[in-house]
CSV table of C-alpha atoms and ligand atoms in Angstrom, one decimal:
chain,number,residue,atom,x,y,z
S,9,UNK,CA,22.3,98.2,-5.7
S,10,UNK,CA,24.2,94.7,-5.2
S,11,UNK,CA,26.8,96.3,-2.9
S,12,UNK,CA,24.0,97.5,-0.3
S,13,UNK,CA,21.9,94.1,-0.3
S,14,UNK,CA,21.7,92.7,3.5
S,15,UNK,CA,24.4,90.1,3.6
S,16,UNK,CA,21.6,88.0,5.5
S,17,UNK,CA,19.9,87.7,1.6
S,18,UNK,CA,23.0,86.6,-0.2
S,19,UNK,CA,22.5,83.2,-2.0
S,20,UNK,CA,24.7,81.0,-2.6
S,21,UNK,CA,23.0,77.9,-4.9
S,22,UNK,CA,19.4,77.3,-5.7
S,23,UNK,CA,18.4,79.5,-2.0
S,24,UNK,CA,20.5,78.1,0.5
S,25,UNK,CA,21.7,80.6,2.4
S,26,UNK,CA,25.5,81.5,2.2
S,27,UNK,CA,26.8,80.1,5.4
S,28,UNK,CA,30.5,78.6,6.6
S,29,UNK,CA,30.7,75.2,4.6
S,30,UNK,CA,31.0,72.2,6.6
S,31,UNK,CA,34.0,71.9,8.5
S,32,UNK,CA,36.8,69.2,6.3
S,33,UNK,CA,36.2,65.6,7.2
S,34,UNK,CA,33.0,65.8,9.4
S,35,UNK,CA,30.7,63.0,8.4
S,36,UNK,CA,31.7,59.5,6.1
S,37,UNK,CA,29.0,60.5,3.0
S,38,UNK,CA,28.4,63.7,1.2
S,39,UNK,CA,25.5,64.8,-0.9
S,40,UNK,CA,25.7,65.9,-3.7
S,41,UNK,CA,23.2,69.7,-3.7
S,42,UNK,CA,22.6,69.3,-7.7
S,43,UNK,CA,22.4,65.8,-8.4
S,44,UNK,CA,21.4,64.2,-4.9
S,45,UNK,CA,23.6,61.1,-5.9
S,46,UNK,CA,25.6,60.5,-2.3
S,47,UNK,CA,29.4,59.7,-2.5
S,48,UNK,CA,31.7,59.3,0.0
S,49,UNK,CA,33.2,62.2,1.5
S,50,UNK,CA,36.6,61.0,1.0
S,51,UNK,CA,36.0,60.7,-2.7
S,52,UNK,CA,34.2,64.1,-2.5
S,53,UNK,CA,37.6,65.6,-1.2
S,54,UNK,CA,40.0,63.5,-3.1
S,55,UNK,CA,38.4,65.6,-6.3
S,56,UNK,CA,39.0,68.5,-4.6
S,57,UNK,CA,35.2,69.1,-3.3
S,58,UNK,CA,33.8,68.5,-7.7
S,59,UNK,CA,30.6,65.8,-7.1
S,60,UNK,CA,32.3,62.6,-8.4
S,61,UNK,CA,28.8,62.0,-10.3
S,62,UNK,CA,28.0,65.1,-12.1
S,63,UNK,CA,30.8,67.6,-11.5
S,64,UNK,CA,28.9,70.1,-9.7
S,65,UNK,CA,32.1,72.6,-7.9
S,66,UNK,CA,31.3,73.0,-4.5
S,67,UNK,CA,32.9,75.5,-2.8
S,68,UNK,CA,36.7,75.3,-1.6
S,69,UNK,CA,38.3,76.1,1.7
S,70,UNK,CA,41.3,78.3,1.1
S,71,UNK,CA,44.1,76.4,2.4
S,72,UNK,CA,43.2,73.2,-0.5
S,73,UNK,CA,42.6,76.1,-3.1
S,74,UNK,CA,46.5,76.5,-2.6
S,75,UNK,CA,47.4,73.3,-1.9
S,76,UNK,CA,45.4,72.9,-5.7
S,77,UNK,CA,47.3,75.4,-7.7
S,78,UNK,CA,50.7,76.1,-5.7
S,79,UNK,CA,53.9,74.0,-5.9
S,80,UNK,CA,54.1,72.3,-2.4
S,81,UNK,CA,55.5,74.2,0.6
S,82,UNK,CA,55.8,77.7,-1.6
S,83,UNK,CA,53.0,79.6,-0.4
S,84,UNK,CA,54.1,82.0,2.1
S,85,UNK,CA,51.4,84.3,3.6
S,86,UNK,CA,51.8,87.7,4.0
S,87,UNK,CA,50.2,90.8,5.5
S,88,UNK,CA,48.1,87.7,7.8
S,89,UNK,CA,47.8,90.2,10.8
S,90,UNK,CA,46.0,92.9,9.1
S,91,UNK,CA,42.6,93.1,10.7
S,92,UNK,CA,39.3,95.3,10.6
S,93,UNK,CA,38.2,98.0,12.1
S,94,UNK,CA,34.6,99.3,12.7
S,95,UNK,CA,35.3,103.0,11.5
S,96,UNK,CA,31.3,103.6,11.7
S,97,UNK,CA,30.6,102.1,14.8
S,98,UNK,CA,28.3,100.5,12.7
S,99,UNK,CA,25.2,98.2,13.7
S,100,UNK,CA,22.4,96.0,12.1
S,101,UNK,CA,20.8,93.2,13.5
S,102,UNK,CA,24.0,93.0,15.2
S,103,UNK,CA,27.4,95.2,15.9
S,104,UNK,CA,29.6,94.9,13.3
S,105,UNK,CA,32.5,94.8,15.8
S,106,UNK,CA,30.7,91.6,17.4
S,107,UNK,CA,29.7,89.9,14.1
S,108,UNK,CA,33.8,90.0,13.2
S,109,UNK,CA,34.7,88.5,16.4
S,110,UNK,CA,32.2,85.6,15.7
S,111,UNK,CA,33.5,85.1,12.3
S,112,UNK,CA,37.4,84.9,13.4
S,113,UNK,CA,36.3,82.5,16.1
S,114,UNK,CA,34.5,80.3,13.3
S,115,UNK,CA,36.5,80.3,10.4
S,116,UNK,CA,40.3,81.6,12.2
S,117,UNK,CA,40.3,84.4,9.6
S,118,UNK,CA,41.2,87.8,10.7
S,119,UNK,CA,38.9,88.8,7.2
S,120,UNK,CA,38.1,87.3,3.4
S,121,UNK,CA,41.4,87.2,2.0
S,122,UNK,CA,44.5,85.2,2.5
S,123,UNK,CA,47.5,87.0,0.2
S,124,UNK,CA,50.9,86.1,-0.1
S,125,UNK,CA,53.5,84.7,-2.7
S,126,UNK,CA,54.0,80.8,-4.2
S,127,UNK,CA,55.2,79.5,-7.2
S,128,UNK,CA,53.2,77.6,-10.3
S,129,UNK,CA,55.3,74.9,-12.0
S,130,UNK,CA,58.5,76.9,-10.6
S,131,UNK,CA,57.1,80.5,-11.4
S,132,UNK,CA,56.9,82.7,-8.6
S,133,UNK,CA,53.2,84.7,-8.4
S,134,UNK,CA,51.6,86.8,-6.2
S,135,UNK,CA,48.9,85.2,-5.0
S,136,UNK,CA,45.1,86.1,-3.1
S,137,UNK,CA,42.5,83.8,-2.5
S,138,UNK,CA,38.9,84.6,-1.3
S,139,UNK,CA,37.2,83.1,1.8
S,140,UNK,CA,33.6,83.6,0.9
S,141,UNK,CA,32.5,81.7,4.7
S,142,UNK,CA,33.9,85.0,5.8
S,143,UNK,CA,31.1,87.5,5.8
S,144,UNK,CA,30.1,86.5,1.8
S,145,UNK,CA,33.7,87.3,0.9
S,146,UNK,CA,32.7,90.8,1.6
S,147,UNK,CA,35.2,93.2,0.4
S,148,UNK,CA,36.2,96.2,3.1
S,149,UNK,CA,39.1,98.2,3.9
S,150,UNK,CA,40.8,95.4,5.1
S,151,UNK,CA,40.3,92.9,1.9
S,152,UNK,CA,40.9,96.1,-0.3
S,153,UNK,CA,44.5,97.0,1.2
S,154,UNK,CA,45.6,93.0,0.8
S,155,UNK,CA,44.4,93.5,-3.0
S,156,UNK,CA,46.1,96.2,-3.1
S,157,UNK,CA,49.3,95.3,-1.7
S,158,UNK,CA,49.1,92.1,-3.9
S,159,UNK,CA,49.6,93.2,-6.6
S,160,UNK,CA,52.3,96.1,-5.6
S,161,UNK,CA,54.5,93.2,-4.3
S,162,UNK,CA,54.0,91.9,-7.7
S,163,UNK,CA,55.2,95.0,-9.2
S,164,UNK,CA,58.0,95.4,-6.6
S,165,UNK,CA,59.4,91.7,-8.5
S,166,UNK,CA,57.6,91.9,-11.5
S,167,UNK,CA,56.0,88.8,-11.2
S,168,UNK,CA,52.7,88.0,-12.3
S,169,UNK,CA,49.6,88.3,-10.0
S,170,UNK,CA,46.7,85.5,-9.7
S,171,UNK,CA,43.3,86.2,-7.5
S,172,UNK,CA,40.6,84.0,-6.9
S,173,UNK,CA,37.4,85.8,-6.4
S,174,UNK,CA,34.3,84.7,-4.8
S,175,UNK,CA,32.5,87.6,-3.2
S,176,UNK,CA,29.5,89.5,-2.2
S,177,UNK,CA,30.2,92.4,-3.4
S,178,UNK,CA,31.3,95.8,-1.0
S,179,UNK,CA,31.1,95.2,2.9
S,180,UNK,CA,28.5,97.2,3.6
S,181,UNK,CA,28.9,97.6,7.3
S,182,UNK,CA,31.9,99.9,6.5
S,183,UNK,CA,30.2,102.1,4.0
S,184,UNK,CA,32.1,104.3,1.5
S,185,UNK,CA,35.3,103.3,3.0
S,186,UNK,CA,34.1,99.7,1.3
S,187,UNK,CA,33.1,101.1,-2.0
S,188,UNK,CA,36.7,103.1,-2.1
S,189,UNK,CA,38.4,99.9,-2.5
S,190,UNK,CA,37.0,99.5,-5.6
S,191,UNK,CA,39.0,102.7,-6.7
S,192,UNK,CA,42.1,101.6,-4.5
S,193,UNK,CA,42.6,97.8,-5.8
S,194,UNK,CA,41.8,99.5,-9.7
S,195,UNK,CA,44.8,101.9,-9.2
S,196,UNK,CA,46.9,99.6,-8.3
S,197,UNK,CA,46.2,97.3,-11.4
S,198,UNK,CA,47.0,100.4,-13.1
S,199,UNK,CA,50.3,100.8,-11.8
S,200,UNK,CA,51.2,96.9,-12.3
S,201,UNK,CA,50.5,97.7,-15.8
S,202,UNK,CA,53.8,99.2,-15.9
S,203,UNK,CA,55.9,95.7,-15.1
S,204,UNK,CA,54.0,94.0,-18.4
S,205,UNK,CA,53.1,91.2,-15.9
S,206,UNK,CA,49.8,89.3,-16.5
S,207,UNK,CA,47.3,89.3,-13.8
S,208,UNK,CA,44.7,86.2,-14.0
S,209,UNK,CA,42.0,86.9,-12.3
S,210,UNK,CA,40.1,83.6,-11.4
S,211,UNK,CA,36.0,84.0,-10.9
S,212,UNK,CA,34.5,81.8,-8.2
S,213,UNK,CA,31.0,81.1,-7.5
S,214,UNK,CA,29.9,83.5,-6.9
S,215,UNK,CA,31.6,87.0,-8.0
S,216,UNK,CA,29.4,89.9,-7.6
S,217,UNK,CA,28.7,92.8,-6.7
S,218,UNK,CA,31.4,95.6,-6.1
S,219,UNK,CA,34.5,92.9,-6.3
S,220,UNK,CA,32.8,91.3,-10.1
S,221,UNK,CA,32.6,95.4,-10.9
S,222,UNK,CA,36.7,96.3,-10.0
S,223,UNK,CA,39.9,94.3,-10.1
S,224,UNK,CA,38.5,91.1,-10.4
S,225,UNK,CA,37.0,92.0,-14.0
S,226,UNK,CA,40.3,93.7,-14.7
S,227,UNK,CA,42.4,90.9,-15.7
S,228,UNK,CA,44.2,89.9,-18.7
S,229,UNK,CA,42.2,86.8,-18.8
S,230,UNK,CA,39.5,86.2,-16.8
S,231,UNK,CA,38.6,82.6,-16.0
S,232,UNK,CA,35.7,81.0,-14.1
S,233,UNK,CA,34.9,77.6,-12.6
S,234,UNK,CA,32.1,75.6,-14.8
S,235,UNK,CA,28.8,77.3,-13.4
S,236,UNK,CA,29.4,79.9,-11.3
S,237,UNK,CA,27.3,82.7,-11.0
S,238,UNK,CA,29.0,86.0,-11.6
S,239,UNK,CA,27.6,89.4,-12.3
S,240,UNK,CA,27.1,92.9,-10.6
S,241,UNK,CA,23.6,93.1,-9.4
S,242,UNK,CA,21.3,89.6,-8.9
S,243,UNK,CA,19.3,88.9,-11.4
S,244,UNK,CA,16.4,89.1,-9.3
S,245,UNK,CA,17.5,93.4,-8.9
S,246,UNK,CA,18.0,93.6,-12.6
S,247,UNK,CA,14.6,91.2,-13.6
S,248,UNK,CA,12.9,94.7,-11.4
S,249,UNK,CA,14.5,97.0,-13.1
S,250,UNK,CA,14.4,96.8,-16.9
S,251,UNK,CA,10.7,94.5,-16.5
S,252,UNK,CA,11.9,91.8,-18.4
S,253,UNK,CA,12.3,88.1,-17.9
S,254,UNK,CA,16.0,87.2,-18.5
S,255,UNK,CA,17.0,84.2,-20.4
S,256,UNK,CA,18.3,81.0,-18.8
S,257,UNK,CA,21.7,80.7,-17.3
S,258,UNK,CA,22.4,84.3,-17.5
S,259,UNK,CA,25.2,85.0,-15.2
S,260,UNK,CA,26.3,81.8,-15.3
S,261,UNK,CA,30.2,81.1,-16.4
S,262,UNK,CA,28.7,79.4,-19.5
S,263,UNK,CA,26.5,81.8,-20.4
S,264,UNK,CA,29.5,85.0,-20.1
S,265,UNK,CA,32.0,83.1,-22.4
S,266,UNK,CA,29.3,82.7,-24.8
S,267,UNK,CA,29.0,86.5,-25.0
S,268,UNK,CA,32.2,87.4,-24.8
S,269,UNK,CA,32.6,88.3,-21.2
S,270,UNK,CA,35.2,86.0,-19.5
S,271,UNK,CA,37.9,84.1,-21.9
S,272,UNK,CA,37.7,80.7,-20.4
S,273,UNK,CA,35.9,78.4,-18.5
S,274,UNK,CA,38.5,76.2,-16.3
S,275,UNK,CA,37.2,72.9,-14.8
S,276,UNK,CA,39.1,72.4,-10.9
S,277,UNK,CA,41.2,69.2,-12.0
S,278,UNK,CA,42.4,71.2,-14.8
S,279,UNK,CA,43.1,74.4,-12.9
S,280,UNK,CA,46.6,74.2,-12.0
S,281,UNK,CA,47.7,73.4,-15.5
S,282,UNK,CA,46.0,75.7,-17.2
S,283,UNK,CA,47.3,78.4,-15.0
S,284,UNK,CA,50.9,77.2,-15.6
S,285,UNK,CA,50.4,77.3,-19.3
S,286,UNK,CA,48.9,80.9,-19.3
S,287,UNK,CA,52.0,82.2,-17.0
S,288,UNK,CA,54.2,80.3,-18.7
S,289,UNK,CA,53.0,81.9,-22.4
S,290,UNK,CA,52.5,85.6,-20.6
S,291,UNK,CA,54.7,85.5,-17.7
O,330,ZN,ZN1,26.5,65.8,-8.2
């Protein structure tokens, strides 16, 4: 099962290894993974990390991911000092306890969400963003209780709720108190139901795993960056299991909306926009 896969196998494009992204502003040039062509970073960053040449989305630090789709100086974050615990004592290659410490000290993250409350073209939301350099974007108890608390502080003021997803799947070092959140962040949806709010949950590359398989396909419209890869299991898991070649781009953004399985496919620039024009229609 996705959920369970080592974190140490989790792909991000075309077999690099997920890993932090390079830290902002490091280096005058930036190469582009799917095109090669080399721009400069400034230009890179200017477009909000989209290759100038081909429009390949790379990923996106948090903090710009607001600064993209927020009104300036609205975002305030919230529930910022909850952090994990190790309820299993749990240990791989490395404790799990040690492995968090390394991560804060890398990314400054307590763990892979940042949660809080802005405002799109004046409309308040409740907002939660993904940091995928932390731990694949893993979702434990932590992640699940921010969710959670999302979107009851968008019941609480019946406004609507917006997540951007990019995740792993389950964090597997915390065991069924991982795969509960799935349950937890579902229930709460539920009770937002009640407000008549929409929630537009935003897919990332990549959404999978146990986040793809709760709230994050639960939204009233589901959108996804151009290309990302989003499913449950890998396709190398599911290629195993039913003994059959799978056609090309499955899992991909493009290949979903075809069938029916997200309702749009939102390019960055146009992001912000977008999202104004579906709260402003729902909301
Ligand atoms: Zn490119």
């Amino acid at each position: 099962m996705a959920w369970f896969s080592k974190e140490k196998k989790l792909k991000t494009r075309e077999g690099k290894p997920a890993g932090p992204p390079p830290a902002e502003g490091t280096g005058v040039w930036y190469q582009c993974e799917a095109c090669s062509e080399v721009s400069t970073r400034a230009e890179f960053e200017k477009a909000w990390n989209v290759c100038p040449r081909c429009g390949q989305h790379d990923a996106l630090p948090v903090r710009r991911r607001l600064e993209l789709v927020l009104d300036p100086g609205t975002f305030e974050e919230l529930d910022a000092e909850l952090a994990p615990a190790d309820p299993l004592g749990f240990s791989d290659s490395r404790r799990y306890r040690d492995r968090l410490r390394s991560t804060y000290k890398a990314t400054g993250l307590r763990d892979a969400l940042v949660s809080g409350t802005g405002a799109i073209a004046g409309q308040p939301v409740s907002v939660g963003v993904f940091a995928f350099e932390f731990m694949g974007g893993s979702m434990g108890s932590v992640v699940g209780e921010k969710v959670a608390r999302l979107f009851d502080r968008a019941t609480e003021r019946t406004i609507p709720a917006l997540v951007f997803s990019s995740s792993g799947g389950a964090r597997m070092q915390e065991g069924i108190f991982s795969l509960m959140q799935m349950a937890k962040t579902s229930a709460a949806i539920h009770r937002f139901r009640a407000v008549r709010k929409p929630f537009v949950s935003v897919l990332l590359h990549p959404t999978t795993g146990g986040v793809a398989a709760s709230f994050a396909w639960l939204g009233d419209v589901v959108v996804a960056e151009p290309k990302a890869l989003i499913g449950f299991a890998g396709p190398r898991v599911i290629e195993q299991t039913i003994r059959e070649k799978l056609p090309p781009g499955f899992q991909r953004s493009e290949f979903l909306l075809e069938h029916g399985m997200i309702d749009a496919i939102v390019p960055r620039h146009e992001l912000r926009d977008r999202l104004a024009q579906l709260l402003g229609l729902l909301g």
